[in-house]
CSV table of C-alpha atoms in Angstrom, one decimal:
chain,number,residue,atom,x,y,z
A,1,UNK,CA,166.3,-26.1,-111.4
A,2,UNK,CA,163.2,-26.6,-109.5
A,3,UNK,CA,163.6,-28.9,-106.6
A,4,UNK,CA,160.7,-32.1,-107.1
A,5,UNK,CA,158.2,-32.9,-104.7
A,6,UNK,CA,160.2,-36.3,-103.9
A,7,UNK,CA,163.7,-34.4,-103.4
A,8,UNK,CA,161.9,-31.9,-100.8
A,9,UNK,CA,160.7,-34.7,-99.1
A,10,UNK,CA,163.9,-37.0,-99.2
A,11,UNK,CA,165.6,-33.4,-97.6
A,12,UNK,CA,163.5,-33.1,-95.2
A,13,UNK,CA,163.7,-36.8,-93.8
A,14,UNK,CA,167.5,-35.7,-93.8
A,15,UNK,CA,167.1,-32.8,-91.3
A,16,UNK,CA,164.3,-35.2,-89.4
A,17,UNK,CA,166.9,-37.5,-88.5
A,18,UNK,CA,169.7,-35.0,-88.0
A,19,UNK,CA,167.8,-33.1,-85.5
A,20,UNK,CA,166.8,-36.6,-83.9
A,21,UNK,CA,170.0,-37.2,-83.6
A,22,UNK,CA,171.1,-33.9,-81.7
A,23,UNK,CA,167.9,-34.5,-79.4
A,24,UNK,CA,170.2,-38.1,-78.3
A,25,UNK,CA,173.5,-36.1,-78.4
A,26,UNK,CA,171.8,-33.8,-76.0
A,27,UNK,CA,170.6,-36.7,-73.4
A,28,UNK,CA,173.8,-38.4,-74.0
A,29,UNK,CA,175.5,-35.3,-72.8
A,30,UNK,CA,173.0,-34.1,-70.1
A,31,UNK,CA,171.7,-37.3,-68.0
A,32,UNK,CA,175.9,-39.0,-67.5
A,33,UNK,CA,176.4,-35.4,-66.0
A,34,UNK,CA,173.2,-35.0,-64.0
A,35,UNK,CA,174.8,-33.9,-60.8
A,36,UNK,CA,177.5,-31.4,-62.4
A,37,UNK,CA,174.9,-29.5,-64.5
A,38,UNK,CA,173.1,-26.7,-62.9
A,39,UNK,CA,169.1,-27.2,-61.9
A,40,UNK,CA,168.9,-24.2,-64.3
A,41,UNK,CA,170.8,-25.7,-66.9
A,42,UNK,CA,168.8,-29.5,-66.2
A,43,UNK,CA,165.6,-27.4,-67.1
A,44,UNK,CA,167.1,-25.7,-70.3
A,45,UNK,CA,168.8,-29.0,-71.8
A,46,UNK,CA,165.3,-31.1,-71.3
A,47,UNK,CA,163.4,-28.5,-73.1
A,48,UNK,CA,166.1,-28.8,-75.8
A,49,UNK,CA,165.8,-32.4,-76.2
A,50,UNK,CA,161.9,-32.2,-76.5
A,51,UNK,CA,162.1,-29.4,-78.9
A,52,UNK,CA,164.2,-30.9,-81.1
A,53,UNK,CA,162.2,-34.2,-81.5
A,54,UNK,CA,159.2,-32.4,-81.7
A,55,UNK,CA,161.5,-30.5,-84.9
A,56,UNK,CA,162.2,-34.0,-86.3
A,57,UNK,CA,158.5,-34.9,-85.8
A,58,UNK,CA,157.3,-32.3,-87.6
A,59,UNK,CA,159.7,-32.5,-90.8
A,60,UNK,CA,158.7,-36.2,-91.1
A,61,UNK,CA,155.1,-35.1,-91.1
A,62,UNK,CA,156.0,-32.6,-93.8
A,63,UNK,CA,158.2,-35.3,-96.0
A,64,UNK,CA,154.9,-36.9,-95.9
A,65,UNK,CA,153.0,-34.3,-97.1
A,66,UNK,CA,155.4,-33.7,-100.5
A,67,UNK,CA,155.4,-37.4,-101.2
A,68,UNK,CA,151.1,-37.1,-101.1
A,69,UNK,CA,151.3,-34.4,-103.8
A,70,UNK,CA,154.1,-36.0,-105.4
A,71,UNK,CA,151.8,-39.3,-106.0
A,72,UNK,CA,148.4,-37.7,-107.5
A,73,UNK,CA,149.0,-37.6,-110.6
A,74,UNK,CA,150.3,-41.1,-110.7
A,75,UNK,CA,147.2,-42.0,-108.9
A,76,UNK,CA,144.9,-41.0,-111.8
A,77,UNK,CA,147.3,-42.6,-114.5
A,78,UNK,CA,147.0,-46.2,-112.9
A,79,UNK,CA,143.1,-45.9,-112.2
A,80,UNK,CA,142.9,-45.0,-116.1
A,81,UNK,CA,145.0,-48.2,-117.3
A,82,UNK,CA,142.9,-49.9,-114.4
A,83,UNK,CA,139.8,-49.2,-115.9
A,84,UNK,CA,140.9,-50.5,-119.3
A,85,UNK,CA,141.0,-53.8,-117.9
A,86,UNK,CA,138.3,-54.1,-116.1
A,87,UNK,CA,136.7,-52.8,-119.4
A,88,UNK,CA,138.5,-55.7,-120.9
A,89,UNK,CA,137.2,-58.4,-118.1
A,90,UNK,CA,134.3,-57.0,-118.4
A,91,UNK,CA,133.8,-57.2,-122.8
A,92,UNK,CA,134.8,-61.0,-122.2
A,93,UNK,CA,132.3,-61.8,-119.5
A,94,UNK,CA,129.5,-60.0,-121.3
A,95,UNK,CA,130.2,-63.0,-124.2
A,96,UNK,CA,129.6,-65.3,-121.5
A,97,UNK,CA,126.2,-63.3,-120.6
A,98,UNK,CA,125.1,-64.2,-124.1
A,99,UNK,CA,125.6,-67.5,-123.9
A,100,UNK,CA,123.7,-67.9,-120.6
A,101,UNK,CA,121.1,-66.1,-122.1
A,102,UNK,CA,120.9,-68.3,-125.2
A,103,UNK,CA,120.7,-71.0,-122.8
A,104,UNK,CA,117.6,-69.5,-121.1
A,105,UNK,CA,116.1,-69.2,-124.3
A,106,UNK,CA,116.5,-72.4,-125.6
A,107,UNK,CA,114.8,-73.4,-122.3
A,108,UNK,CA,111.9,-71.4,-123.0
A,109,UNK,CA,111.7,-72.6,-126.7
A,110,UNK,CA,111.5,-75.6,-125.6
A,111,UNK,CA,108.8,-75.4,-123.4
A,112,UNK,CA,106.2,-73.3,-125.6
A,113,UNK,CA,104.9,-76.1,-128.0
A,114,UNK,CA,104.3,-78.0,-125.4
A,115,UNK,CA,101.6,-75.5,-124.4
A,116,UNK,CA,102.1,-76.5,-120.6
A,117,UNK,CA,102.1,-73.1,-118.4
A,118,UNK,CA,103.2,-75.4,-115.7
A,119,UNK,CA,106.9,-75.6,-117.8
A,120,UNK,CA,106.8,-71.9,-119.4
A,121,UNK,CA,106.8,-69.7,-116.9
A,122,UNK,CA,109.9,-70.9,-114.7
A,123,UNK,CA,111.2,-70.7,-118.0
A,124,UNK,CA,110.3,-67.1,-118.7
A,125,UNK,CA,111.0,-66.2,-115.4
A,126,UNK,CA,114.5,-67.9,-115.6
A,127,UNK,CA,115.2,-66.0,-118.7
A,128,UNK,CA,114.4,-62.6,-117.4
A,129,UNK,CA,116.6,-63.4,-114.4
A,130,UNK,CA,119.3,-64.0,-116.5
A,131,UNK,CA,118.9,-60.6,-118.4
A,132,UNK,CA,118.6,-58.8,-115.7
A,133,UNK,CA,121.6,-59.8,-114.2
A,134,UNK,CA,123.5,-59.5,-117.3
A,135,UNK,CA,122.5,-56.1,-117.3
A,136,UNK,CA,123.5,-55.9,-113.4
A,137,UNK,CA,126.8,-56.6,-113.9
A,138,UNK,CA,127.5,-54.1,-116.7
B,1,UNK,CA,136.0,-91.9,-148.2
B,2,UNK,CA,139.2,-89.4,-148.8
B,3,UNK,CA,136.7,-86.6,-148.3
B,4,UNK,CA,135.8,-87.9,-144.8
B,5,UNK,CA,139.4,-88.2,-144.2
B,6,UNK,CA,140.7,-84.9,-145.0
B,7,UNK,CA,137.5,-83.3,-143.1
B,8,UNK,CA,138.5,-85.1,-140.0
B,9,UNK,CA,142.3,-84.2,-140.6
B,10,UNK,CA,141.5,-80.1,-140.5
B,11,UNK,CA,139.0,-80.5,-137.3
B,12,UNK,CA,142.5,-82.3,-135.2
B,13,UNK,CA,144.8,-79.8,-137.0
B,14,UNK,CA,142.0,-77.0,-135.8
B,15,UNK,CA,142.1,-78.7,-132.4
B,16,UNK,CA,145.7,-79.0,-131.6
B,17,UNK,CA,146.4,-75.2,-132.8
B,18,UNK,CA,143.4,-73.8,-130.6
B,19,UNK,CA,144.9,-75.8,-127.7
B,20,UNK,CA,148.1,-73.6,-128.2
B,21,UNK,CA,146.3,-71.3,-125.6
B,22,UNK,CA,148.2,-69.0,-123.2
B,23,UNK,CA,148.9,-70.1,-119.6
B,24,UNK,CA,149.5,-66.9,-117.9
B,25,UNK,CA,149.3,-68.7,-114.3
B,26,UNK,CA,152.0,-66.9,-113.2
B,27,UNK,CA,151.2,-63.2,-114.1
B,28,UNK,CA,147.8,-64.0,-112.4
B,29,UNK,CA,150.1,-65.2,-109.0
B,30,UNK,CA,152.4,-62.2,-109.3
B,31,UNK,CA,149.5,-59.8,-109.8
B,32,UNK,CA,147.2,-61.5,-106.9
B,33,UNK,CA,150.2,-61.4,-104.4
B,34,UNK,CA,150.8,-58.1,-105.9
B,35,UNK,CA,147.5,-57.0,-105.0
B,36,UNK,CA,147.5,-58.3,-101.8
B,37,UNK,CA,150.9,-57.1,-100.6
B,38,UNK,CA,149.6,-53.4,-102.0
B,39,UNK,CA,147.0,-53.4,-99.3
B,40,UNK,CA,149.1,-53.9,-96.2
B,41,UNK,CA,148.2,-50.3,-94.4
B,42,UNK,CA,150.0,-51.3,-91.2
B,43,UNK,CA,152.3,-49.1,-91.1
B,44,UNK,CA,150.6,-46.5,-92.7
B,45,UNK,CA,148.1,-46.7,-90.0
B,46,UNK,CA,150.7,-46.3,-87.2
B,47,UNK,CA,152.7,-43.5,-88.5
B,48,UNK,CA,149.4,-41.4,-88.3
B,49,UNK,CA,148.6,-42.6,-85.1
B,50,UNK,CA,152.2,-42.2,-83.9
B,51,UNK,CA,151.9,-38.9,-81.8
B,52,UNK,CA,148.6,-40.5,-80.5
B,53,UNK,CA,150.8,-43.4,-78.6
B,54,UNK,CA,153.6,-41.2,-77.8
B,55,UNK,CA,150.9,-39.2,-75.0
B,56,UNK,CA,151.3,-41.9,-72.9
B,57,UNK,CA,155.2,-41.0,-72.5
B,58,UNK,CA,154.7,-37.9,-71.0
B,59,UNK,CA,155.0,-36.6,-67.7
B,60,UNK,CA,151.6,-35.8,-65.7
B,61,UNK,CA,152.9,-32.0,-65.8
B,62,UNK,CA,153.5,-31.8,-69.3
B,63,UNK,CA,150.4,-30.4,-71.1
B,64,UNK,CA,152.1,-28.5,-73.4
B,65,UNK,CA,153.6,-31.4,-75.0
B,66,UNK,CA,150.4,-33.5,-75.3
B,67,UNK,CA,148.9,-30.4,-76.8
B,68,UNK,CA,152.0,-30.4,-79.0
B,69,UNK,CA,151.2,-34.0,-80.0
B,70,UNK,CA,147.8,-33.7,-80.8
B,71,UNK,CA,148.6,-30.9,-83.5
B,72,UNK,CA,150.8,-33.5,-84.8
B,73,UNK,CA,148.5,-36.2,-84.7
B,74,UNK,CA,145.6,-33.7,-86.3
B,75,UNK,CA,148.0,-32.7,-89.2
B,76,UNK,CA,149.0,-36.7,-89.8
B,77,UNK,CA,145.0,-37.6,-89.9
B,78,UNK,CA,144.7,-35.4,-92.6
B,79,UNK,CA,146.6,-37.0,-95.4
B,80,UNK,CA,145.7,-40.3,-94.5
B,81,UNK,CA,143.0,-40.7,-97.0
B,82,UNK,CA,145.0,-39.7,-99.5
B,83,UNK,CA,148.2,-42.3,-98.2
B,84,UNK,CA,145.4,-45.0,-98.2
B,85,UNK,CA,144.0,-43.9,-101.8
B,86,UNK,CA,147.9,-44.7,-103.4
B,87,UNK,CA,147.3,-48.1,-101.7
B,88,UNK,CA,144.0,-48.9,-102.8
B,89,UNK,CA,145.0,-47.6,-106.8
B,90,UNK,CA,148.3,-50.3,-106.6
B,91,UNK,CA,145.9,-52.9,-105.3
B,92,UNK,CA,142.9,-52.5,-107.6
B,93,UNK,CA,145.1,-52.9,-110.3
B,94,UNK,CA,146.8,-55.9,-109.9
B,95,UNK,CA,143.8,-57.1,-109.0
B,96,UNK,CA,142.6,-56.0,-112.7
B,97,UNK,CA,145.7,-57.4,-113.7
B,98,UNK,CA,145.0,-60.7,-112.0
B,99,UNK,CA,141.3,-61.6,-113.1
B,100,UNK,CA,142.3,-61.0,-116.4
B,101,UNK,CA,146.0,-63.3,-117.1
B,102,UNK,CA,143.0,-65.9,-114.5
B,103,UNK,CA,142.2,-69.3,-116.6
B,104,UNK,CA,138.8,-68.9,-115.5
B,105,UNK,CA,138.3,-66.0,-117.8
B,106,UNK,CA,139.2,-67.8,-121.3
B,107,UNK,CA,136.9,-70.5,-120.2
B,108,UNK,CA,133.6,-71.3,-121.6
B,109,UNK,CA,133.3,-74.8,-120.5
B,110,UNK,CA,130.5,-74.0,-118.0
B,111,UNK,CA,128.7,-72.1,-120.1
B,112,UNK,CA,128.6,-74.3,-123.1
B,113,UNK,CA,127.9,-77.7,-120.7
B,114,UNK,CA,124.7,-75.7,-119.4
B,115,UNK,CA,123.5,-74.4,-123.4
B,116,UNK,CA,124.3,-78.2,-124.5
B,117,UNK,CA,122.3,-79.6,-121.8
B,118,UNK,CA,119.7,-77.5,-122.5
B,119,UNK,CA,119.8,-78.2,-126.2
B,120,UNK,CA,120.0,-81.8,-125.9
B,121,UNK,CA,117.0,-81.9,-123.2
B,122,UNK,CA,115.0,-79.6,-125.8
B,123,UNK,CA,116.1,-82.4,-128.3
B,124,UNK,CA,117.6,-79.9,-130.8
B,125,UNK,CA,120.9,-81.9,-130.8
B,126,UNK,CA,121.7,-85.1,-130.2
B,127,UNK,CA,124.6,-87.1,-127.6
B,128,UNK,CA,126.5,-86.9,-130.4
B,129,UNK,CA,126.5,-83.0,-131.8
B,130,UNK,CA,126.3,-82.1,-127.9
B,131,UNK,CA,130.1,-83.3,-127.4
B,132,UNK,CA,131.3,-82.0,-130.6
B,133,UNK,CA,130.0,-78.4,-129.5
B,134,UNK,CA,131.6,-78.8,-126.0
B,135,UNK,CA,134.7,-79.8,-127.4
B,136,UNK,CA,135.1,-77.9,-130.6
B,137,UNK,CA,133.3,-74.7,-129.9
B,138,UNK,CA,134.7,-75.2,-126.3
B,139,UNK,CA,138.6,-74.8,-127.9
B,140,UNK,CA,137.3,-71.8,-130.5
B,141,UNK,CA,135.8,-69.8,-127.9
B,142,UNK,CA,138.6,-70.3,-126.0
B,143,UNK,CA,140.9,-69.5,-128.4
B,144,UNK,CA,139.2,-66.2,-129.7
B,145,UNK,CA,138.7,-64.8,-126.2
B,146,UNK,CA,143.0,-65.6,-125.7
B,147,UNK,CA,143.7,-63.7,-128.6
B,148,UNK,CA,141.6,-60.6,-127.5
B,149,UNK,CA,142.9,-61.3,-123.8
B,150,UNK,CA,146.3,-61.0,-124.5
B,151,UNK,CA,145.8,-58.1,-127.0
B,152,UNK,CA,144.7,-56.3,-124.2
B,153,UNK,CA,147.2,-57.3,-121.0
B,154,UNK,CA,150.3,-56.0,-123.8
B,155,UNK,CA,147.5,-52.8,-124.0
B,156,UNK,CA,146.8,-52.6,-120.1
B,157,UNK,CA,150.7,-53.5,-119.1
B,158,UNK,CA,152.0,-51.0,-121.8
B,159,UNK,CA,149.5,-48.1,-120.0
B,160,UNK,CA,150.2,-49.0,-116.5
B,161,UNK,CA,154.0,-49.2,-116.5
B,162,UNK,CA,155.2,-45.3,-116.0
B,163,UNK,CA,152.4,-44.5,-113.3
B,164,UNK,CA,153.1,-47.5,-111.6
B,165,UNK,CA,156.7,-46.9,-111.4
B,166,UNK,CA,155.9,-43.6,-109.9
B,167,UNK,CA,153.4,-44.5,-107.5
B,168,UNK,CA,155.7,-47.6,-106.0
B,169,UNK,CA,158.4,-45.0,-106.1
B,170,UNK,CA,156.7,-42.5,-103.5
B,171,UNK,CA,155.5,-45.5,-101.6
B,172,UNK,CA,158.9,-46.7,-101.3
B,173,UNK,CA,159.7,-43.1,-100.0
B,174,UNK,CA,156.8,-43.2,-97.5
B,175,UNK,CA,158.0,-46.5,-96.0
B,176,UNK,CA,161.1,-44.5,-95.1
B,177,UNK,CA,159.3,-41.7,-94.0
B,178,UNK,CA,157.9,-44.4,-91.5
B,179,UNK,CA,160.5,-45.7,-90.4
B,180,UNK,CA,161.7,-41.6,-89.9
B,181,UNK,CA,158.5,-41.8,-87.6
B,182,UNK,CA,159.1,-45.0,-85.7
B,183,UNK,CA,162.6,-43.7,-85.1
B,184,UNK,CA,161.5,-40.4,-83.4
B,185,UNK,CA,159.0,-42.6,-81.8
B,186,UNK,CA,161.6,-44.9,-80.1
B,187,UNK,CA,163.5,-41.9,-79.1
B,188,UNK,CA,160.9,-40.7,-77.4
B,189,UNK,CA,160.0,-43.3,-75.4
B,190,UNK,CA,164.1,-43.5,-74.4
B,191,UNK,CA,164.2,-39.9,-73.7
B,192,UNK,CA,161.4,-40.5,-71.1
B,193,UNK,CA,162.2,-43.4,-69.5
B,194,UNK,CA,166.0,-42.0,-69.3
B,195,UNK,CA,164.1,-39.0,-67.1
B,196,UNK,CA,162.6,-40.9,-64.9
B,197,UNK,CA,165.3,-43.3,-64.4
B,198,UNK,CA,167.7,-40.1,-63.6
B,199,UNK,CA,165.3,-39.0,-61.2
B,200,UNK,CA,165.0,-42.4,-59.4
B,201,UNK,CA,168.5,-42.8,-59.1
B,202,UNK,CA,168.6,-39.3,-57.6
B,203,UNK,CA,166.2,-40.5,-55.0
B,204,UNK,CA,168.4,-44.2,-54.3
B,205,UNK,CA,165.5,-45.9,-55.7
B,206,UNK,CA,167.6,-47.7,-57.3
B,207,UNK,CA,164.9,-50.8,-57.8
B,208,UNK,CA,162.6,-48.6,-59.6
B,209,UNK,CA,165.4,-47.4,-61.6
B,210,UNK,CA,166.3,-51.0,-63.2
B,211,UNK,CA,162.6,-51.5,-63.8
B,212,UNK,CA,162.4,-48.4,-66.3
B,213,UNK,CA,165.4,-49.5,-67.5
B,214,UNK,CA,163.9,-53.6,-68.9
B,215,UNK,CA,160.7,-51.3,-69.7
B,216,UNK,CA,162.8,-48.9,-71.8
B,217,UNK,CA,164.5,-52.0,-73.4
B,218,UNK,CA,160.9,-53.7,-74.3
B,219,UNK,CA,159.2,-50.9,-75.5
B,220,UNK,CA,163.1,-49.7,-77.8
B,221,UNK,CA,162.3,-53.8,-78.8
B,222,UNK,CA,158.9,-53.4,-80.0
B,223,UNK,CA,160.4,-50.2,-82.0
B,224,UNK,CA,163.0,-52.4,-83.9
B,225,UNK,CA,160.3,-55.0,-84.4
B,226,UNK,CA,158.5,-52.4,-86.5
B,227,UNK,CA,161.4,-50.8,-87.8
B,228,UNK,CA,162.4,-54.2,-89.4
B,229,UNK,CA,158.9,-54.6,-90.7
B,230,UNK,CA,159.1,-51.0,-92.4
B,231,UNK,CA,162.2,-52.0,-94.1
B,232,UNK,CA,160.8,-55.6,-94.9
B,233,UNK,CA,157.7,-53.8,-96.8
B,234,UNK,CA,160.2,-51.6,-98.7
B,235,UNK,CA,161.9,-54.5,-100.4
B,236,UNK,CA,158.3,-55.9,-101.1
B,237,UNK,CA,157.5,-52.5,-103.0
B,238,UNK,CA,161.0,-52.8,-104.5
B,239,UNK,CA,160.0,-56.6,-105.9
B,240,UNK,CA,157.2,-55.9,-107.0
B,241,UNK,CA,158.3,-52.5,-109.3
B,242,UNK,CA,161.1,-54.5,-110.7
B,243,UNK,CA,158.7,-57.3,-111.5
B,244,UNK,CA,156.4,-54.9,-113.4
B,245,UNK,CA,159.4,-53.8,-115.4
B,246,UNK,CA,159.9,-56.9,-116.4
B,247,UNK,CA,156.3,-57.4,-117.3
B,248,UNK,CA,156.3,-54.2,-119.7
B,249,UNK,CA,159.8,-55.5,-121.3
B,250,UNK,CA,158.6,-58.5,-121.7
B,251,UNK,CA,154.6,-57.3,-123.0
B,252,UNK,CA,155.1,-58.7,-126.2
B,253,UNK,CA,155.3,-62.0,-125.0
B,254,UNK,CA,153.5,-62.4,-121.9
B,255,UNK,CA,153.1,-66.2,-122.7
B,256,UNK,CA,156.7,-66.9,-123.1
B,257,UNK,CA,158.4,-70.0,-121.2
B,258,UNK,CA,161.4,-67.8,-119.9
B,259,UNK,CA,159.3,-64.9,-118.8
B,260,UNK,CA,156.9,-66.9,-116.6
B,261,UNK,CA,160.0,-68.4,-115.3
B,262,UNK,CA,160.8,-65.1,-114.4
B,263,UNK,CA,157.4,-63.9,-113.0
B,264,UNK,CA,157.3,-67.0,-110.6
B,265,UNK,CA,161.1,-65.9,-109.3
B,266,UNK,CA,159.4,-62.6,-108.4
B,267,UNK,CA,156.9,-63.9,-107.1
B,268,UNK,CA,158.6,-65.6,-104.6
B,269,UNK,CA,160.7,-62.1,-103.6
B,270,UNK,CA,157.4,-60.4,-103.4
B,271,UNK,CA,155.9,-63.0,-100.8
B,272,UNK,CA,159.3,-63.6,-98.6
B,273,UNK,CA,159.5,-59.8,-98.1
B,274,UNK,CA,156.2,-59.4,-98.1
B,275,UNK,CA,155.9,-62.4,-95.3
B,276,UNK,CA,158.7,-61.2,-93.4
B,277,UNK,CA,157.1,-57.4,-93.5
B,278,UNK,CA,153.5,-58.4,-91.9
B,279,UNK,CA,155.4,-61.8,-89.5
B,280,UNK,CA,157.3,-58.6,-87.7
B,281,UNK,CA,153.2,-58.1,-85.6
C-alpha cells in the first residue's frame, strides 16, 4: 500500500529525532573524554555531531513539506463550506438592506408633497446612499 | 366581543411561539475562540526562522555551517505561505461559523425602530401601529430569518466537518514538527556552548567556563519555554477538532440544552490550552 503524505512525514520526524539523538550520544561520548581522544579524532567527532543535526534539521524541514501537500486539498474543502456561509450571512443581511432601504424611501415619500427641495434632496441623497451601499456590500 | 377575544388570543399564541427562537451563544463563543486560537502563527513563524537564530551559535570560523543554515532557512521560507494559508482557511471559518450562530444576525430591531420612526414622522402610522410592527413584525422576522439560519449552520457544519478534521489533523502534525525543530534548536545551542566550555576549561579559564555554562542553561530554558507552548497549542487544535465533532453529531440540534452545555465545556478547553500555549512568550 502506498505510504500517505502524513505517514512519510510522521517517519521522517522519527529519523529527525533519532539522528538528534546520536548528534547528543556523540557529545556525550566525546567532550567527558576530551583529553584521551586524539586532536584528529576531536576534529572528526565535532564534524559528526554537526552533521548529524544538520541531518535531523533537514528531515524536519522535509516532514514539513509532506504535511503542506498533505493539507491542500483540505484547504479548498473548508474555503468551499466557508463560502456557503458567508453566502448565508450574507442572504440574511441583504433582508436587512431592504428594510433600510424602505426606510429611505418612506423618507423621501414623505417629503415630496410637501414640495420643499429644502427636505427632498437630503432625502434623495440619503436613499441613494443607502443603495449604494447595499450594493457595496454584496 | 368573542371575536376580539379570539383575535387577540392567536396574536399571544403567535407571540410566545416566535419567541421560541434559537440561542446559539455558545456555538458563536466556541467558533470566535475557535477562530482566534486558529490564527496564532507563533510558532509557525519561528520554526521558519529557526536556522536564521541558530547563526548566531556558530563559531567565527565556521562558514560552512552558516551557509549550511541559510539553505535551510531558504527551503523553510518557501512553504511558509502555504503553512500560513492552512491557518488563515481554519480561522475564516469559524469566523463564518461565528457571525452566523451571533444574535445580532436574527435581529431586526434596529432596522424596524428606524422604518417605524420614519413612518410614524411621515404620519403613515400612528404611536399605536408603530409598536405593534416593532413588536410583532420584530418576533416574525426574527423567527423566519432563525429558521433559515439554522437550516443553513446543519448545511455549513454538515460540509465543513471532513475537511476540517483533516486540516486540524496536519496542523496537529505540524505543531510536532515544531517542536522536532525547537528540539534540534536547543541542541544546537548545547552543542556549542559545550565546545566552548571544553575549550575554556582546557585553557583553566575556569570562570569563563561557568559563565557558558548559566548561558547554556538560559538559552536550554527559553527552549523548554517554547517546547511547552508547542505542546500547549496541540491540545488547543486537539479541543477544538473534538468540539467540531461534536458539532456535526450534534447538527440536527444545534439549539439543544445539552449540546450548548457541551459547546461551553469546550470552550473552556480551547481557551485554557489555548491561554497556556500563547502565556509560554
Amino acid at each position: 500500500m502506498a505510504k500517505s503524505r502524513k505517514q512519510a512525514a510522521e517517519e521522517a520526524l522519527e529519523l529527525a529525532a533519532q539522528f538528534r539523538n546520536a548528534s547528543k550520544a556523540v557529545g556525550d561520548y566525546l567532550y567527558p573524554n576530551w583529553t584521551i581522544i586524539s586532536p584528529g579524532d576531536r576534529i572528526t567527532l565535532q564534524g559528526l555531531e554537526i552533521t548529524l543535526l544538520n541531518l535531523a534539521t533537514d528531515l524536519v524541514t522535509q516532514a514539513v513539506g509532506f504535511l503542506v501537500l498533505a493539507g491542500q486539498a483540505a484547504v479548498v474543502d473548508l474555503g468551499a463550506a466557508t463560502k456557503t456561509a458567508t453566502a448565508a450571512i450574507a442572504r440574511i443581511n441583504s433582508a436587512k438592506k431592504v428594510i433600510k432601504i424602505a426606510t429611505a424611501l418612506i423618507g423621501l415619500a414623505a417629503s415630496v408633497p410637501t414640495g420643499n427641495w429644502g427636505g427632498i434632496k437630503p432625502a434623495i441623497d440619503l436613499l441613494v446612499a443607502t443603495v449604494k451601499t447595499a450594493e457595496e456590500e454584496e | 366581543m368573542s371575536i376580539k377575544l379570539i383575535r387577540r388570543s392567536a396574536i399571544w399564541l403567535v407571540v410566545l411561539v416566535l419567541c421560541a427562537c434559537a440561542n446559539l451563544g455558545s456555538i458563536r463563543e466556541f467558533a470566535a475562540l475557535s477562530s482566534d486560537s486558529a490564527g496564532y502563527t507563533a510558532l509557525t513563524n519561528e520554526y521558519a526562522t529557526s536556522p536564521t537564530r541558530l547563526k548566531k551559535y556558530t563559531l567565527e570560523a565556521d562558514d560552512a555551517q552558516r551557509k549550511i543554515l541559510d539553505e535551510q532557512a531558504c527551503q523553510r521560507k518557501a512553504q511558509v505561505e502555504k503553512l500560513l494559508l492552512f491557518h488563515r482557511t481554519v480561522s475564516s471559518y469559524m469566523k463564518a461559523l461565528s457571525e452566523l450562530s451571533s444574535d445580532e444576525i436574527v435581529s431586526y430591531d434596529k432596522e424596524l425602530k428606524d422604518l417605524t420612526d420614519k413612518a410614524l414622522t411621515a404620519k403613515y402610522i400612528d404611536e399605536k401601529e408603530a409598536g405593534a410592527v416593532n413588536a410583532i413584525a420584530g418576533l416574525i422576522a426574527r423567527a423566519a430569518t432563525d429558521f433559515y439560519r439554522q437550516k443553513k449552520l446543519k448545511l455549513v457544519i454538515g460540509e465543513a466537518n471532513a475537511p476540517l478534521q483533516d486540516l486540524l489533523a496536519v496542523m496537529k502534525n505540524l505543531v510536532d514538527s515544531y517542536s522536532s525543530s525547537l528540539e534540534n534548536e536547543k541542541a544546537a545551542i548545547v552543542l556549542y556552548h559545550r565546545r566552548l566550555m571544553t575549550t575554556a576549561r582546557q585553557e583553566k579559564q575556569s570562570v569563563v567556563a561557568e559563565h557558558l555554562w548559566l548561558e547554556s542553561q538560559v538559552e536550554a530554558e527559553r527552549l523548554d519555554t517554547r517546547i511547552r507552548a508547542a505542546e500547549n497549542y496541540h491540545k488547543t487544535i486537539s479541543a477544538i477538532s473534538a468540539a467540531h465533532a461534536d458539532l456535526y453529531a450534534n447538527r440536527d440540534r444545534v439549539s439543544d440544552k445539552e449540546v450548548q452545555r457541551q459547546m461551553r465545556e469546550y470552550s473552556s478547553k480551547i481557551r485554557d490550552a489555548y491561554k497556556a500555549a500563547r502565556g509560554d512568550e
